[in-house]
Structures are given as C-alpha cells and as structure tokens.
PDB file of C-alpha atoms in Angstrom:
ATOM      1  CA  MET A   1       0.000   0.000   0.000  1.00  0.00           C
ATOM      2  CA  THR A   2       1.387   3.409  -0.995  1.00  0.00           C
ATOM      3  CA  VAL A   3       0.789   6.388   1.249  1.00  0.00           C
ATOM      4  CA  GLU A   4      -0.432   9.546  -0.504  1.00  0.00           C
ATOM      5  CA  ASP A   5       2.036  12.424  -0.275  1.00  0.00           C
ATOM      6  CA  PRO A   6       0.474  14.780   2.318  1.00  0.00           C
ATOM      7  CA  ARG A   7       3.130  17.511   2.170  1.00  0.00           C
ATOM      8  CA  PRO A   8       2.051  21.134   1.831  1.00  0.00           C
ATOM      9  CA  LEU A   9       4.777  21.991  -0.703  1.00  0.00           C
ATOM     10  CA  VAL A  10       5.852  19.793  -3.596  1.00  0.00           C
ATOM     11  CA  GLY A  11       7.446  20.491  -6.955  1.00  0.00           C
ATOM     12  CA  GLU A  12      10.627  22.180  -5.755  1.00  0.00           C
ATOM     13  CA  PRO A  13      13.976  21.028  -7.189  1.00  0.00           C
ATOM     14  CA  LEU A  14      14.822  17.510  -6.027  1.00  0.00           C
ATOM     15  CA  SER A  15      17.252  18.501  -3.259  1.00  0.00           C
ATOM     16  CA  ILE A  16      14.765  21.004  -1.807  1.00  0.00           C
ATOM     17  CA  ASP A  17      11.918  18.523  -2.258  1.00  0.00           C
ATOM     18  CA  LEU A  18      13.928  16.033  -0.197  1.00  0.00           C
ATOM     19  CA  LEU A  19      14.429  18.620   2.551  1.00  0.00           C
ATOM     20  CA  ASN A  20      10.703  19.281   2.525  1.00  0.00           C
ATOM     21  CA  THR A  21       9.889  15.701   3.511  1.00  0.00           C
ATOM     22  CA  ARG A  22       9.793  17.178   7.037  1.00  0.00           C
ATOM     23  CA  TRP A  23       7.140  19.814   7.722  1.00  0.00           C
ATOM     24  CA  MET A  24       4.940  21.337  10.405  1.00  0.00           C
ATOM     25  CA  ASP A  25       1.138  21.281  10.435  1.00  0.00           C
ATOM     26  CA  ALA A  26      -0.808  22.917  13.264  1.00  0.00           C
ATOM     27  CA  GLY A  27       2.284  22.787  15.463  1.00  0.00           C
ATOM     28  CA  VAL A  28       2.873  19.074  14.828  1.00  0.00           C
ATOM     29  CA  ARG A  29       6.092  17.950  13.152  1.00  0.00           C
ATOM     30  CA  HIS A  30       5.691  15.391  10.335  1.00  0.00           C
ATOM     31  CA  ASP A  31       8.253  13.287   8.486  1.00  0.00           C
ATOM     32  CA  LEU A  32       7.274  11.569   5.246  1.00  0.00           C
ATOM     33  CA  LEU A  33      10.464   9.485   5.370  1.00  0.00           C
ATOM     34  CA  GLU A  34       9.733   7.866   8.717  1.00  0.00           C
ATOM     35  CA  SER A  35       8.653   4.723   6.872  1.00  0.00           C
ATOM     36  CA  VAL A  36       9.213   2.804   3.668  1.00  0.00           C
ATOM     37  CA  GLU A  37       5.569   3.570   2.792  1.00  0.00           C
ATOM     38  CA  GLY A  38       6.312   7.297   3.015  1.00  0.00           C
ATOM     39  CA  LEU A  39       9.385   6.750   0.852  1.00  0.00           C
ATOM     40  CA  ALA A  40       7.156   5.102  -1.771  1.00  0.00           C
ATOM     41  CA  ALA A  41       4.911   8.201  -1.736  1.00  0.00           C
ATOM     42  CA  TRP A  42       7.939  10.468  -2.191  1.00  0.00           C
ATOM     43  CA  LEU A  43       9.326   8.330  -5.015  1.00  0.00           C
ATOM     44  CA  ALA A  44       5.944   8.519  -6.794  1.00  0.00           C
ATOM     45  CA  GLY A  45       5.909  12.335  -6.607  1.00  0.00           C
ATOM     46  CA  PRO A  46       6.242  14.570  -9.674  1.00  0.00           C
ATOM     47  CA  THR A  47       9.701  15.925  -8.824  1.00  0.00           C
ATOM     48  CA  VAL A  48      11.239  12.515  -8.242  1.00  0.00           C
ATOM     49  CA  GLU A  49       9.598  10.998 -11.302  1.00  0.00           C
ATOM     50  CA  ARG A  50      10.906  13.890 -13.430  1.00  0.00           C
ATOM     51  CA  ASP A  51      14.467  13.705 -12.111  1.00  0.00           C
ATOM     52  CA  LEU A  52      14.746   9.907 -12.018  1.00  0.00           C
ATOM     53  CA  ARG A  53      12.872   9.166 -15.244  1.00  0.00           C
ATOM     54  CA  GLY A  54      13.836   5.883 -16.754  1.00  0.00           C
ATOM     55  CA  HIS A  55      15.269   4.521 -13.505  1.00  0.00           C
ATOM     56  CA  ALA A  56      13.420   1.932 -11.483  1.00  0.00           C
ATOM     57  CA  VAL A  57      13.939   2.730  -7.815  1.00  0.00           C
ATOM     58  CA  ARG A  58      12.718   0.448  -5.077  1.00  0.00           C
ATOM     59  CA  ALA A  59      11.071   1.734  -1.943  1.00  0.00           C
ATOM     60  CA  ASP A  60      13.114  -0.325   0.505  1.00  0.00           C
ATOM     61  CA  ARG A  61      15.118   0.182   3.670  1.00  0.00           C
ATOM     62  CA  ALA A  62      18.448   0.648   1.844  1.00  0.00           C
ATOM     63  CA  THR A  63      17.034   3.443  -0.344  1.00  0.00           C
ATOM     64  CA  LEU A  64      15.418   5.062   2.685  1.00  0.00           C
ATOM     65  CA  ASP A  65      18.677   4.977   4.665  1.00  0.00           C
ATOM     66  CA  ALA A  66      20.610   6.538   1.762  1.00  0.00           C
ATOM     67  CA  LEU A  67      17.992   9.287   1.395  1.00  0.00           C
ATOM     68  CA  LEU A  68      18.027  10.031   5.122  1.00  0.00           C
ATOM     69  CA  GLU A  69      21.805  10.418   4.934  1.00  0.00           C
ATOM     70  CA  ALA A  70      21.446  12.836   2.003  1.00  0.00           C
ATOM     71  CA  ARG A  71      18.630  14.768   3.714  1.00  0.00           C
ATOM     72  CA  ASP A  72      20.666  15.174   6.900  1.00  0.00           C
ATOM     73  CA  ALA A  73      23.605  16.495   4.872  1.00  0.00           C
ATOM     74  CA  LEU A  74      21.368  18.946   3.007  1.00  0.00           C
ATOM     75  CA  ALA A  75      19.718  20.097   6.235  1.00  0.00           C
ATOM     76  CA  THR A  76      23.128  20.875   7.716  1.00  0.00           C
ATOM     77  CA  LEU A  77      24.194  22.727   4.579  1.00  0.00           C
ATOM     78  CA  VAL A  78      21.119  24.958   4.371  1.00  0.00           C
ATOM     79  CA  GLY A  79      20.791  25.463   8.118  1.00  0.00           C
ATOM     80  CA  ARG A  80      24.454  26.004   8.952  1.00  0.00           C
ATOM     81  CA  PRO A  81      26.356  26.584   5.690  1.00  0.00           C
ATOM     82  CA  GLU A  82      29.537  27.454   7.584  1.00  0.00           C
ATOM     83  CA  ASP A  83      29.611  24.016   9.281  1.00  0.00           C
ATOM     84  CA  PRO A  84      32.186  21.845   7.428  1.00  0.00           C
ATOM     85  CA  ALA A  85      30.314  18.728   8.543  1.00  0.00           C
ATOM     86  CA  GLY A  86      27.604  19.507   5.977  1.00  0.00           C
ATOM     87  CA  ALA A  87      30.037  19.521   3.058  1.00  0.00           C
ATOM     88  CA  ALA A  88      31.719  16.354   4.328  1.00  0.00           C
ATOM     89  CA  ALA A  89      28.361  14.595   4.676  1.00  0.00           C
ATOM     90  CA  LEU A  90      27.223  15.659   1.194  1.00  0.00           C
ATOM     91  CA  ASN A  91      30.545  14.580  -0.285  1.00  0.00           C
ATOM     92  CA  ALA A  92      30.100  11.186   1.396  1.00  0.00           C
ATOM     93  CA  VAL A  93      26.770  10.800  -0.423  1.00  0.00           C
ATOM     94  CA  LEU A  94      28.311  11.957  -3.709  1.00  0.00           C
ATOM     95  CA  HIS A  95      31.100   9.393  -3.248  1.00  0.00           C
ATOM     96  CA  HIS A  96      28.511   6.666  -3.983  1.00  0.00           C
ATOM     97  CA  GLY A  97      28.132   7.688  -7.627  1.00  0.00           C
ATOM     98  CA  CYS A  98      29.427   9.580 -10.633  1.00  0.00           C
ATOM     99  CA  VAL A  99      28.413  10.816 -14.055  1.00  0.00           C
ATOM    100  CA  ARG A 100      29.997   9.076 -17.027  1.00  0.00           C
ATOM    101  CA  PRO A 101      29.791  10.576 -20.498  1.00  0.00           C
ATOM    102  CA  VAL A 102      28.999   8.034 -23.217  1.00  0.00           C
ATOM    103  CA  LEU A 103      28.132   8.150 -26.873  1.00  0.00           C
ATOM    104  CA  GLY A 104      24.521   7.124 -27.294  1.00  0.00           C
ATOM    105  CA  ALA A 105      22.497   6.459 -30.436  1.00  0.00           C
ATOM    106  CA  ASP A 106      21.585  10.157 -30.712  1.00  0.00           C
ATOM    107  CA  GLY A 107      24.922  11.581 -29.618  1.00  0.00           C
ATOM    108  CA  PRO A 108      26.691  12.262 -26.321  1.00  0.00           C
ATOM    109  CA  VAL A 109      24.770  11.512 -23.119  1.00  0.00           C
ATOM    110  CA  GLN A 110      25.531  11.605 -19.413  1.00  0.00           C
ATOM    111  CA  VAL A 111      24.940   8.359 -17.506  1.00  0.00           C
ATOM    112  CA  VAL A 112      24.691   8.310 -13.717  1.00  0.00           C
ATOM    113  CA  GLU A 113      26.421   5.342 -12.134  1.00  0.00           C
ATOM    114  CA  VAL A 114      25.946   4.517  -8.455  1.00  0.00           C
ATOM    115  CA  ASP A 115      27.362   1.847  -6.155  1.00  0.00           C
ATOM    116  CA  THR A 116      23.938   0.246  -5.782  1.00  0.00           C
ATOM    117  CA  PRO A 117      20.487   1.260  -7.070  1.00  0.00           C
ATOM    118  CA  ALA A 118      19.543   2.258  -3.512  1.00  0.00           C
ATOM    119  CA  TRP A 119      21.910   5.242  -3.749  1.00  0.00           C
ATOM    120  CA  LEU A 120      20.428   6.690  -6.938  1.00  0.00           C
ATOM    121  CA  PRO A 121      17.777   9.047  -5.458  1.00  0.00           C
ATOM    122  CA  ALA A 122      20.155  10.261  -2.724  1.00  0.00           C
ATOM    123  CA  TRP A 123      22.984  10.833  -5.184  1.00  0.00           C
ATOM    124  CA  VAL A 124      20.767  12.653  -7.696  1.00  0.00           C
ATOM    125  CA  ALA A 125      19.386  14.891  -4.909  1.00  0.00           C
ATOM    126  CA  ALA A 126      22.924  15.706  -3.736  1.00  0.00           C
ATOM    127  CA  GLU A 127      24.053  16.461  -7.287  1.00  0.00           C
ATOM    128  CA  ASN A 128      20.957  18.629  -7.780  1.00  0.00           C
ATOM    129  CA  TYR A 129      21.950  20.692  -4.754  1.00  0.00           C
ATOM    130  CA  LEU A 130      25.368  21.299  -6.320  1.00  0.00           C
ATOM    131  CA  ARG A 131      23.677  22.543  -9.497  1.00  0.00           C
ATOM    132  CA  LEU A 132      21.494  24.927  -7.468  1.00  0.00           C
ATOM    133  CA  LEU A 133      24.595  26.218  -5.693  1.00  0.00           C
ATOM    134  CA  ASP A 134      26.344  26.662  -9.011  1.00  0.00           C
ATOM    135  CA  ASP A 135      23.371  28.494 -10.525  1.00  0.00           C
ATOM    136  CA  ARG A 136      21.947  30.797  -7.815  1.00  0.00           C
ATOM    137  CA  PRO A 137      22.904  29.834  -4.241  1.00  0.00           C
ATOM    138  CA  ASP A 138      21.179  32.937  -2.865  1.00  0.00           C
ATOM    139  CA  ARG A 139      17.858  31.607  -4.186  1.00  0.00           C
ATOM    140  CA  ILE A 140      17.835  28.612  -1.798  1.00  0.00           C
ATOM    141  CA  ARG A 141      15.788  29.961   1.098  1.00  0.00           C
ATOM    142  CA  PRO A 142      13.839  29.000   4.182  1.00  0.00           C
ATOM    143  CA  CYS A 143      10.227  30.112   4.378  1.00  0.00           C
ATOM    144  CA  GLY A 144       9.854  33.552   5.982  1.00  0.00           C
ATOM    145  CA  ASN A 145       7.367  32.150   8.493  1.00  0.00           C
ATOM    146  CA  PRO A 146       9.388  31.393  11.659  1.00  0.00           C
ATOM    147  CA  GLU A 147       7.019  28.500  12.461  1.00  0.00           C
ATOM    148  CA  CYS A 148       7.543  26.873   9.056  1.00  0.00           C
ATOM    149  CA  VAL A 149      10.423  24.480   8.388  1.00  0.00           C
ATOM    150  CA  LEU A 150      10.088  24.327   4.595  1.00  0.00           C
ATOM    151  CA  TYR A 151      12.569  25.562   1.996  1.00  0.00           C
ATOM    152  CA  PHE A 152      12.134  26.752  -1.560  1.00  0.00           C
ATOM    153  CA  TYR A 153      14.192  27.710  -4.564  1.00  0.00           C
ATOM    154  CA  ASP A 154      13.179  31.219  -5.598  1.00  0.00           C
ATOM    155  CA  VAL A 155      12.624  31.305  -9.339  1.00  0.00           C
ATOM    156  CA  SER A 156      10.724  34.590  -9.298  1.00  0.00           C
ATOM    157  CA  LYS A 157      12.001  37.193 -11.730  1.00  0.00           C
ATOM    158  CA  SER A 158      12.776  39.705  -8.965  1.00  0.00           C
ATOM    159  CA  GLY A 159      14.196  37.098  -6.582  1.00  0.00           C
ATOM    160  CA  THR A 160      12.123  38.414  -3.673  1.00  0.00           C
ATOM    161  CA  ARG A 161       9.953  35.416  -2.799  1.00  0.00           C
ATOM    162  CA  ARG A 162       9.607  35.112   0.989  1.00  0.00           C
ATOM    163  CA  TRP A 163       7.182  32.283   1.610  1.00  0.00           C
ATOM    164  CA  CYS A 164       7.088  28.584   0.854  1.00  0.00           C
ATOM    165  CA  SER A 165       3.540  29.187  -0.320  1.00  0.00           C
ATOM    166  CA  MET A 166       1.606  32.420  -0.591  1.00  0.00           C
ATOM    167  CA  THR A 167      -1.645  30.563   0.047  1.00  0.00           C
ATOM    168  CA  ALA A 168      -0.367  29.169   3.341  1.00  0.00           C
ATOM    169  CA  CYS A 169       2.436  31.024   5.097  1.00  0.00           C
ATOM    170  CA  GLY A 170       2.180  34.226   3.055  1.00  0.00           C
ATOM    171  CA  ASN A 171      -1.517  34.709   3.736  1.00  0.00           C
ATOM    172  CA  ARG A 172      -1.031  33.921   7.425  1.00  0.00           C
ATOM    173  CA  ALA A 173       1.643  36.624   7.684  1.00  0.00           C
ATOM    174  CA  LYS A 174      -0.515  39.159   5.850  1.00  0.00           C
ATOM    175  CA  ALA A 175      -3.526  38.361   8.039  1.00  0.00           C
ATOM    176  CA  SER A 176      -1.411  38.663  11.193  1.00  0.00           C
ATOM    177  CA  ARG A 177      -0.060  42.064  10.119  1.00  0.00           C
ATOM    178  CA  HIS A 178      -3.591  43.227   9.254  1.00  0.00           C
ATOM    179  CA  TYR A 179      -4.923  42.071  12.611  1.00  0.00           C
ATOM    180  CA  THR A 180      -2.081  43.807  14.478  1.00  0.00           C
ATOM    181  CA  ARG A 181      -2.584  47.087  12.565  1.00  0.00           C
ATOM    182  CA  HIS A 182      -6.341  47.176  13.123  1.00  0.00           C
ATOM    183  CA  HIS A 183      -6.395  46.027  16.734  1.00  0.00           C
ATOM    184  CA  GLN A 184      -3.738  48.282  18.226  1.00  0.00           C
ATOM    185  CA  SER A 185      -5.311  50.975  20.352  1.00  0.00           C
TER     186      SER A 185
END
C-alpha cells in the first residue's frame, strides 16, 4: 500500500523537495520518510519521477537509509552553511556515484552510475543541490514564516519570494499584520 504524499509543498527542485519531507502542520512535526511507505509516496511524486525518469527505484530500507543520509547532509548545509560537517556529509553521499559521459544512439549523453540502485535518489538529490549552488545559491531559502520548516528555490524574476507558499504562510503573515494594525489601540 502506498501512502499519498500529504506535504504542503511539492514540486521544488529535487534537493529542496527532499528537505521538505519534514514539515509542520498545526504545530505538529511530520516526516514523510519515517517509513518505507512514506518513501514510496515520495518516489511517486512529480519531482522525483521527473528527475529519475527511466530509472526503477525500489522503496526499501536501503534506499530510505541513503535518502536520510542525504537529507541530513542537506539540512546541515542549508541550516548552517559554515559548518564543514555539511560539506563532508554531502561529499560522502556523492562518493557513492558519478556521471559518465557516453556516446549514445543520438549523440553524447551523461549516464549516472551509483554503487547500488539504492543510492540513486540520494545521489541525484545531492548532485541537484550542487547545481542549485552553481546556478543561484542565494535563491535557496527558508520560508519567511518562523514556524515553518520548509525551503524553496526562488525562481521569481525579482528574486524576492519570501514564503514557501503564498496561500499558506504568506496569507497567514498578511492576516497577522492586518490584525495587528487594526487592533492596536
């Protein structure tokens, strides 16, 4: 039985999507990756399917353990970028795979090779984080709501996005400011 993905924010780049497998709802902390069933829901999500297309990945304990290792490394990197333990942990995940250029039927292609299939999602998420850092590291952000634990990659033209979701955290902040302004006497 596959669990439906209950997360409030999906569709971010793979590394951010992996970070967002932990979230808060009404003051309660949730973790989609606390079980193999939750892993199956994450693997069936649109971001994972897009980034791992063509690769069969099993929802098993080995894959879950590899992903938890990658998520912990990413959490350290985004939460405490100055901590060298984050880079060491991410490099340990990246050590389990590489990209090999090959000549395919339609020309040059890049093939990801990993120690075991269980490492593929973790390795691809770690490599995705490197690409985000290479592109626009300042666009990897935590939600502006201090009670929210989600992250996003700001792709807005102006680069001024503040909330994981305007319909959730953004509206709450606006409503709170409105209430404060109109109830101060």
